[in-house]
Short mmCIF file of N, CA, C and O in Angstrom, two decimals:
data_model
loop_
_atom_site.label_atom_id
_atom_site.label_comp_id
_atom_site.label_asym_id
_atom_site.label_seq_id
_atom_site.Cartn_x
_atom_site.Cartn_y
_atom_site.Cartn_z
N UNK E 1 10.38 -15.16 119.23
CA UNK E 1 9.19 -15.25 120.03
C UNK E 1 9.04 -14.03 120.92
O UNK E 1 7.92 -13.60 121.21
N UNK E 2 10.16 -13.45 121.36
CA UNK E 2 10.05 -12.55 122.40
C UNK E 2 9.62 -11.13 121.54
O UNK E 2 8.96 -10.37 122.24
N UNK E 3 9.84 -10.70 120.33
CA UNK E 3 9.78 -9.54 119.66
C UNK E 3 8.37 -10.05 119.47
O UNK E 3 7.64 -9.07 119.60
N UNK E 4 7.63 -11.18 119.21
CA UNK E 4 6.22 -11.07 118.78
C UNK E 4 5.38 -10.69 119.75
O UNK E 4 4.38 -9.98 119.64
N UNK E 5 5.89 -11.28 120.82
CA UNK E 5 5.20 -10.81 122.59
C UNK E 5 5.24 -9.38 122.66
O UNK E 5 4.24 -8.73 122.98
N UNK E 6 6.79 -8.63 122.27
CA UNK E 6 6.69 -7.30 122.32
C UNK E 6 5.51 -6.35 121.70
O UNK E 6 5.03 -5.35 122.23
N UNK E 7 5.10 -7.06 120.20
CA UNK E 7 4.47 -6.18 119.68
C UNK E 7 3.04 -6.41 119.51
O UNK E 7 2.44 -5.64 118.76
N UNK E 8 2.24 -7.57 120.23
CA UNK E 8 1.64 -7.89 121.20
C UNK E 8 1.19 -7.33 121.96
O UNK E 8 -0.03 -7.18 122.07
N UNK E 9 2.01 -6.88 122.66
CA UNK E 9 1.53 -6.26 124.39
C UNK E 9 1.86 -4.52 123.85
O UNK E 9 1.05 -3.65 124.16
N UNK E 10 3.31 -4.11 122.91
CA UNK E 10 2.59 -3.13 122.38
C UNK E 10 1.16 -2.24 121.91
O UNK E 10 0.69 -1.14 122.20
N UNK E 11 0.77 -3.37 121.03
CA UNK E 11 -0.92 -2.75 120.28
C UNK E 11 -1.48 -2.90 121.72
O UNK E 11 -1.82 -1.88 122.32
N UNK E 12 -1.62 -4.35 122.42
CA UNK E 12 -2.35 -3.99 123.81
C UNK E 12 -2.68 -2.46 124.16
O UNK E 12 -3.71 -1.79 124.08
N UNK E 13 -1.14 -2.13 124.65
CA UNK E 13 -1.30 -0.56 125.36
C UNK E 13 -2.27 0.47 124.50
O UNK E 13 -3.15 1.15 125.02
N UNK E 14 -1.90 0.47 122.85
CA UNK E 14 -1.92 1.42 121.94
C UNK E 14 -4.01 1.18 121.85
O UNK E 14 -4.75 2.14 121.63
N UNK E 15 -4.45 -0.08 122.05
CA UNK E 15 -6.14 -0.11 122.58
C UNK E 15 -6.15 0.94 123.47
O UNK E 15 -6.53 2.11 123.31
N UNK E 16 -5.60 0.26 124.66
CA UNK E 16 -6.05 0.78 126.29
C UNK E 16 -6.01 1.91 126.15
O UNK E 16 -7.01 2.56 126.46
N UNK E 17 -4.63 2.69 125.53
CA UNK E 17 -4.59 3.92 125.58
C UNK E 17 -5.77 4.98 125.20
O UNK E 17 -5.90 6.04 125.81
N UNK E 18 -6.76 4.50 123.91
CA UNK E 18 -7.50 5.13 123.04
C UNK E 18 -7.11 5.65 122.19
O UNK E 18 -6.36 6.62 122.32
N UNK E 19 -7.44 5.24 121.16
CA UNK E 19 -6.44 5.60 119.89
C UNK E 19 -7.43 6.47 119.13
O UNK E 19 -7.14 6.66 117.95
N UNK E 20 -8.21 6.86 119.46
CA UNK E 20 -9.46 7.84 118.80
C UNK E 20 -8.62 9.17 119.24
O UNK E 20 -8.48 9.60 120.39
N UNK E 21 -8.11 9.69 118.06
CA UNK E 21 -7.68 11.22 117.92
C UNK E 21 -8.44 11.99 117.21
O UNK E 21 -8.93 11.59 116.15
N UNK E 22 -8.67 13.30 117.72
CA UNK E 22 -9.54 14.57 117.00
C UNK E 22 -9.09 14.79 115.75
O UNK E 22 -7.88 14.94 115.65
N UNK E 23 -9.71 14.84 114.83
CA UNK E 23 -9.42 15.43 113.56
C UNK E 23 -10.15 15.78 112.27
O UNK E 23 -10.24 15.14 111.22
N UNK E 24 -10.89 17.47 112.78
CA UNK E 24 -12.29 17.95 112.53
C UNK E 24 -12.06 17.96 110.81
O UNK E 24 -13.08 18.00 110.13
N UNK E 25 -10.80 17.93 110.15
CA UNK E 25 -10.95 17.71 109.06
C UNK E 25 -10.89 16.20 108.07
O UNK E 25 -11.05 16.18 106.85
N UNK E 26 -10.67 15.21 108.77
CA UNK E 26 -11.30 13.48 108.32
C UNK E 26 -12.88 13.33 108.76
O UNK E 26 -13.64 12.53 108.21
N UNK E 27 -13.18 14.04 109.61
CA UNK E 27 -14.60 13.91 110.16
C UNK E 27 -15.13 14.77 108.60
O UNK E 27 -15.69 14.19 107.66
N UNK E 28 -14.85 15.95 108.65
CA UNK E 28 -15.66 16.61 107.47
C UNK E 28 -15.46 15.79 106.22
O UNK E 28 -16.50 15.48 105.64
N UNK E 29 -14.32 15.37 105.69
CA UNK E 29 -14.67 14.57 104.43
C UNK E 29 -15.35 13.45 104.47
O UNK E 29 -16.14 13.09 103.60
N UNK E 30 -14.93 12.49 106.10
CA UNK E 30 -15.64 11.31 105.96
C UNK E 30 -17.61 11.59 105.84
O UNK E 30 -18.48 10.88 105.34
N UNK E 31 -17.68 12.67 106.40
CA UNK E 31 -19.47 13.15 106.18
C UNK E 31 -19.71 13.30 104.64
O UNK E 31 -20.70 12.86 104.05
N UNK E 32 -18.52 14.08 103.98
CA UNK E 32 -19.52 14.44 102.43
C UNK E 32 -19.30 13.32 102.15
O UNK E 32 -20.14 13.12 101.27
N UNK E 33 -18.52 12.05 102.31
CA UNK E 33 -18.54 11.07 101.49
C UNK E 33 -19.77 10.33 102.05
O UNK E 33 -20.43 9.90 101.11
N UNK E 34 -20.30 10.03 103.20
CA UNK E 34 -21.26 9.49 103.40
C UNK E 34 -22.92 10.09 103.23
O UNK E 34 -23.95 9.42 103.33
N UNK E 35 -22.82 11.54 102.95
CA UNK E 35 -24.09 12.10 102.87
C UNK E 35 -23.73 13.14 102.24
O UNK E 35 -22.69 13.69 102.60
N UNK E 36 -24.74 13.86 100.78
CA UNK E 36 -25.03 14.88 99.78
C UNK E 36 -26.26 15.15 99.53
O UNK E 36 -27.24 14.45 99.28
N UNK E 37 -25.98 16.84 99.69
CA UNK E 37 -27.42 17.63 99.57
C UNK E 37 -27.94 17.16 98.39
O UNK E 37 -27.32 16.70 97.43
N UNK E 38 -29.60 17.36 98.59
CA UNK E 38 -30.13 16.84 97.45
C UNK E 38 -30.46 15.31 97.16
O UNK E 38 -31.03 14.82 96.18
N UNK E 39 -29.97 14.73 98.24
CA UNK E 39 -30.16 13.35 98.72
C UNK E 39 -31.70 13.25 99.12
O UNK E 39 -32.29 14.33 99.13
N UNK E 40 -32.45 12.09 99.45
CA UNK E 40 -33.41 11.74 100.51
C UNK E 40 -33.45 11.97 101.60
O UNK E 40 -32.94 10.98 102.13
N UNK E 41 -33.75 12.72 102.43
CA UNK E 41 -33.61 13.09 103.80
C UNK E 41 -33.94 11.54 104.43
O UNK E 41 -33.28 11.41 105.46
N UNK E 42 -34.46 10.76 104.23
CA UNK E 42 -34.35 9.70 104.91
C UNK E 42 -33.31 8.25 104.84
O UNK E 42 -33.00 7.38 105.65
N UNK E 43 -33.00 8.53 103.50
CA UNK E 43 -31.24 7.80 103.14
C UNK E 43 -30.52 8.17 103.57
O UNK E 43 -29.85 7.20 103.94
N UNK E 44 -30.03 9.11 103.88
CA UNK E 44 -29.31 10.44 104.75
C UNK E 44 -29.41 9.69 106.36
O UNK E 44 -28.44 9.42 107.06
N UNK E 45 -30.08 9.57 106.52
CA UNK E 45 -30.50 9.18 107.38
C UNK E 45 -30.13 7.50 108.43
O UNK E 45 -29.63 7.12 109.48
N UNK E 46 -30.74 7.04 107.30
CA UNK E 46 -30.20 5.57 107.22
C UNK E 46 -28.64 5.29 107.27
O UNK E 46 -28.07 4.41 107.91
N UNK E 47 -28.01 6.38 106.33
CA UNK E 47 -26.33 6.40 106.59
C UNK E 47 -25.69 6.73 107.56
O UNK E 47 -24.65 6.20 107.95
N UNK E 48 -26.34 7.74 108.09
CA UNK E 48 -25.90 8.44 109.17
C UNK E 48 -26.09 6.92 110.74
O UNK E 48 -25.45 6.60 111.74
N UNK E 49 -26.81 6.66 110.34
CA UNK E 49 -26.84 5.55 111.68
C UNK E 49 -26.16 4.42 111.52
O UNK E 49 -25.81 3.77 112.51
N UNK E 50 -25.85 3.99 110.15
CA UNK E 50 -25.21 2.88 109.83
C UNK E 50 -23.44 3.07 110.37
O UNK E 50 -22.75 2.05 110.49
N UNK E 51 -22.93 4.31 110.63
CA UNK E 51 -22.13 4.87 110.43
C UNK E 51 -21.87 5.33 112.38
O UNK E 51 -20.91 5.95 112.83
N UNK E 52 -23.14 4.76 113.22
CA UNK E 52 -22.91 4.81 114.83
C UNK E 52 -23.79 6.19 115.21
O UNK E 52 -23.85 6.39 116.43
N UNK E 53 -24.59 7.33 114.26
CA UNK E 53 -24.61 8.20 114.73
C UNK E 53 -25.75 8.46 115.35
O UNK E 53 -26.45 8.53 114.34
N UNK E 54 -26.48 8.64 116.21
CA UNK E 54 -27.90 8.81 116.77
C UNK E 54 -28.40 10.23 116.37
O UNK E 54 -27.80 11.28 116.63
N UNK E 55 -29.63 10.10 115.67
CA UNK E 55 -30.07 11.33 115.05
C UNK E 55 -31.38 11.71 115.40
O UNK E 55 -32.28 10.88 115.54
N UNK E 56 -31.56 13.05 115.57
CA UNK E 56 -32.78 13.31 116.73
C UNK E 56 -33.20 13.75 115.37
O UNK E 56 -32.56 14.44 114.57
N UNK E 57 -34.82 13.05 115.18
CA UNK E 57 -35.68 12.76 114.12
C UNK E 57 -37.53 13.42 114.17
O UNK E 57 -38.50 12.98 113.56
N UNK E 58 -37.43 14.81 115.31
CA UNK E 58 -38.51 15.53 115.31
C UNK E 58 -38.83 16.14 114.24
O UNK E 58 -37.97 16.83 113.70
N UNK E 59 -39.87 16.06 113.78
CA UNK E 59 -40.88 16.52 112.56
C UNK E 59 -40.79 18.24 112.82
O UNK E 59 -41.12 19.01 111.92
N UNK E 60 -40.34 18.71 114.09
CA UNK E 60 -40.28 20.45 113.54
C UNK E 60 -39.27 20.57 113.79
O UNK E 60 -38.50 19.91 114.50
N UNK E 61 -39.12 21.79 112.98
CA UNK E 61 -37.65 22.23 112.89
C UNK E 61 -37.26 21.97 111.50
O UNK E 61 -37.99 21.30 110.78
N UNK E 62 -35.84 22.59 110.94
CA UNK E 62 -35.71 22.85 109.61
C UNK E 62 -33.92 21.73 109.82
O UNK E 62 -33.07 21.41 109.00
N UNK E 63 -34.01 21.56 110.80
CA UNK E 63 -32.33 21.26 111.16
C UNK E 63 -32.53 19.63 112.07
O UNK E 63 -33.22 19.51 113.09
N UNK E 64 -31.65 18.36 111.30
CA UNK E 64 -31.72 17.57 112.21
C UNK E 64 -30.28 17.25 112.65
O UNK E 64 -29.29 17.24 111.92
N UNK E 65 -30.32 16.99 113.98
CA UNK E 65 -28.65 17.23 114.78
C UNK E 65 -28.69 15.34 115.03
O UNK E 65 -29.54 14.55 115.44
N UNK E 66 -27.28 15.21 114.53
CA UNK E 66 -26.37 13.86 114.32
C UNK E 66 -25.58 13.65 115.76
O UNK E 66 -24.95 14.66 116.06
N UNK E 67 -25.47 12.61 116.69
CA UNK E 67 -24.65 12.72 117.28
C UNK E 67 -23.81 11.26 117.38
O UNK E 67 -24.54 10.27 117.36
N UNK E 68 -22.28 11.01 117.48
CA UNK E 68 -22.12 10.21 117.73
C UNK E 68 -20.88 10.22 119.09
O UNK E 68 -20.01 11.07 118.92
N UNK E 69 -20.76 9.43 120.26
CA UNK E 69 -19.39 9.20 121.07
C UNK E 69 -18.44 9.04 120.78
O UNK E 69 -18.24 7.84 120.94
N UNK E 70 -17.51 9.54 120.37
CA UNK E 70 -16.06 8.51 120.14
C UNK E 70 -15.34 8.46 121.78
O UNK E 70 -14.84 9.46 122.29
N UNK E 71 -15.40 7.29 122.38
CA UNK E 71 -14.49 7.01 123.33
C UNK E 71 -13.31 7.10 123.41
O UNK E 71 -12.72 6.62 122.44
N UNK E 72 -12.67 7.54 124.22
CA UNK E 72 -10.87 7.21 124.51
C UNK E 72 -10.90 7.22 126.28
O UNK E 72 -11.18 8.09 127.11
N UNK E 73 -10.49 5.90 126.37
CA UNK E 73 -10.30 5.48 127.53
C UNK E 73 -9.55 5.78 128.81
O UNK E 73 -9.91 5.43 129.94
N UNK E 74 -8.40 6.49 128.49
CA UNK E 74 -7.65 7.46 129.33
C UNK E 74 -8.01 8.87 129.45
O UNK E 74 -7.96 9.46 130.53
N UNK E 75 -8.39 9.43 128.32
CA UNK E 75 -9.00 10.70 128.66
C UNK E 75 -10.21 11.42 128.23
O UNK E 75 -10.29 12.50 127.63
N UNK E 76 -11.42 10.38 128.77
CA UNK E 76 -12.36 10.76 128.14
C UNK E 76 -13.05 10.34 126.77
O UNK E 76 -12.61 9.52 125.97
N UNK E 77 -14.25 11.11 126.66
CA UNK E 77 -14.87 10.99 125.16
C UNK E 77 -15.24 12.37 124.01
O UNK E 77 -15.25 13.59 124.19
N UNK E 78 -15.40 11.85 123.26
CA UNK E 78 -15.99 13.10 122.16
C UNK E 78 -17.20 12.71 121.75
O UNK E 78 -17.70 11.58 121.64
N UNK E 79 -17.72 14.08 121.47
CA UNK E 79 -19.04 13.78 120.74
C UNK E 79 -18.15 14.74 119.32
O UNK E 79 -17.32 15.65 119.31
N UNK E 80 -18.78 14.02 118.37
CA UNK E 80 -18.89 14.25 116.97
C UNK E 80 -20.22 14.49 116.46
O UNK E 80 -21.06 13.59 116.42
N UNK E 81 -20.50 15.90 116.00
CA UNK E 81 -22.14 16.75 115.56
C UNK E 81 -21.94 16.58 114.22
O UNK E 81 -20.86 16.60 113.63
N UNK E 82 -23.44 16.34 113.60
CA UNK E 82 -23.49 16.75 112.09
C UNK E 82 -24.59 17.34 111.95
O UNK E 82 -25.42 16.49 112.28
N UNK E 83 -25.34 18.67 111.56
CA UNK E 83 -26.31 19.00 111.71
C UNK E 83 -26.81 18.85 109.83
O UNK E 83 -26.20 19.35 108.88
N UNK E 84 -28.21 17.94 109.77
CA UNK E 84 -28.84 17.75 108.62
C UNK E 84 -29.39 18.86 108.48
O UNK E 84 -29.83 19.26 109.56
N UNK E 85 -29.63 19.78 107.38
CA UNK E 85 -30.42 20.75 106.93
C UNK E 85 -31.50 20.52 106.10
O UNK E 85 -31.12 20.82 104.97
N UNK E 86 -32.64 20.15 106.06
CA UNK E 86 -33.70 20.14 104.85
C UNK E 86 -33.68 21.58 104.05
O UNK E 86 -33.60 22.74 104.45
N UNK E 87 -33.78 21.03 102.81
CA UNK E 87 -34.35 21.80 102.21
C UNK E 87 -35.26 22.64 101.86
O UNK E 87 -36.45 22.36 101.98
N UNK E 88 -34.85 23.76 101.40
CA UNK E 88 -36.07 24.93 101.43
C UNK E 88 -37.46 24.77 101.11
O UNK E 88 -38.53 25.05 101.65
N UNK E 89 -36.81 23.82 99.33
CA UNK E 89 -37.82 23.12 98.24
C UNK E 89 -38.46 22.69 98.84
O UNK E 89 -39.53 23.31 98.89
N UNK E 90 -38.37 20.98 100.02
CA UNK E 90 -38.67 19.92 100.03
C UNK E 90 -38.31 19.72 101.25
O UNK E 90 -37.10 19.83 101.47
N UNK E 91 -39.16 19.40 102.31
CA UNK E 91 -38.95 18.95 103.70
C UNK E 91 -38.46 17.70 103.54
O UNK E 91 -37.77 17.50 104.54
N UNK E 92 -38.43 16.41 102.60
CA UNK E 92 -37.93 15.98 102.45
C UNK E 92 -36.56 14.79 101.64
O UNK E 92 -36.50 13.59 101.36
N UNK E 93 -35.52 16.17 101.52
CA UNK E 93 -34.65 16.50 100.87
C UNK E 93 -33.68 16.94 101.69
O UNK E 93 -33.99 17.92 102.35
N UNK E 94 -32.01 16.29 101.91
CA UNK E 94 -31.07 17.21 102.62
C UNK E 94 -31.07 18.47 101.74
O UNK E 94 -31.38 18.43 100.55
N UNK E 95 -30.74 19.48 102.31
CA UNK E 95 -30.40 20.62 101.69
C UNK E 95 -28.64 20.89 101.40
O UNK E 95 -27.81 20.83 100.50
N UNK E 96 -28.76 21.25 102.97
CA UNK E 96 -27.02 21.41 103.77
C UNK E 96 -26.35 20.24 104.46
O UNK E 96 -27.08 19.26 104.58
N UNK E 97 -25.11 20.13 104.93
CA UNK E 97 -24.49 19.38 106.10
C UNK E 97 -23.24 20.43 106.46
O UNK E 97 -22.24 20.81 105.85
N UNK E 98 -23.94 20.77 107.99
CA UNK E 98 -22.78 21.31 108.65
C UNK E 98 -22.08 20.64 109.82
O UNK E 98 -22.66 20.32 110.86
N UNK E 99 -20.56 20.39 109.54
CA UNK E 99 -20.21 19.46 110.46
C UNK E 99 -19.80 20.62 111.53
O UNK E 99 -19.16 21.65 111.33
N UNK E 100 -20.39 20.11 112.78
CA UNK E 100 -19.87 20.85 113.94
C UNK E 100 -18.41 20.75 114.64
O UNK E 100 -17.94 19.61 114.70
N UNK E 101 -17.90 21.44 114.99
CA UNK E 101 -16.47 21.05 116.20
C UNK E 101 -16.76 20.17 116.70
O UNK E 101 -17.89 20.12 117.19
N UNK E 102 -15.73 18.94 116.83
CA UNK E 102 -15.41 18.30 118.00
C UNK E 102 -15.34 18.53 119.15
O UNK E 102 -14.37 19.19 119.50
N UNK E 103 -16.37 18.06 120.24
CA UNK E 103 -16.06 18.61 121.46
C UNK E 103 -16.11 17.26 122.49
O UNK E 103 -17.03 16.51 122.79
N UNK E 104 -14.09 17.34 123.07
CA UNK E 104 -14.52 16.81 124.04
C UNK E 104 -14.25 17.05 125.64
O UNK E 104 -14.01 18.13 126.18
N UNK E 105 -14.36 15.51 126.37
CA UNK E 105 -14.67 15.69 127.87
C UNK E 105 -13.31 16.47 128.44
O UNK E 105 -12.35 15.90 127.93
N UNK E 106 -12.94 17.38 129.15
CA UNK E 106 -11.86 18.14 129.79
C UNK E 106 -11.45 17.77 131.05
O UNK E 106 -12.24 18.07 131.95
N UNK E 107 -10.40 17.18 131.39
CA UNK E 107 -10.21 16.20 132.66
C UNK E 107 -9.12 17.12 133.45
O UNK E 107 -8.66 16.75 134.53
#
């Protein structure tokens, strides 16, 4: 009983702590797996939010910017960027996806 309490109140801490670690290269694969040029710019779209990300959706411009928070509770948060590119062809069509750096809060 007492080792189950231990590991218990273990994971407890391992929450509190924030277990959201940087790692600009799972972010980049987890994007191509969720979004490919040549897609629907508006399926693209739909994924991208299903997925937590808030996407600024102005009609000008050639570039739409993805953002999502990742929290960590002891030190701060991150934002995670994905910038949508339309296509040259077809305004609406991804073209590109450039995943931006991780940037976070500095305490």
């Amino acid at each position: 009983m007492r080792k189950l309490l231990m590991l218990a109140l273990a994971g407890l801490v391992a929450q509190l702590a924030g277990c959201y670690t940087v790692n600009q290269a799972a972010l980049g694969n987890f994007i191509t797996q969720t979004v490919q040029p040549g897609m629907p710019l508006d399926q693209a779209l739909v994924r991208m939010r299903t997925e937590g990300f808030y996407c600024n959706t102005s009609s000008a411009g050639t570039v739409t910017i993805c953002t999502r928070n990742q929290e960590r509770l002891l030190r701060g948060s991150c934002v995670e960027r994905v910038d949508l590119v339309r296509s040259t062809t077809s305004a609406q069509t991804l073209g590109s996806i450039d995943v931006m750096e991780i940037r976070c809060a500095k305490f």
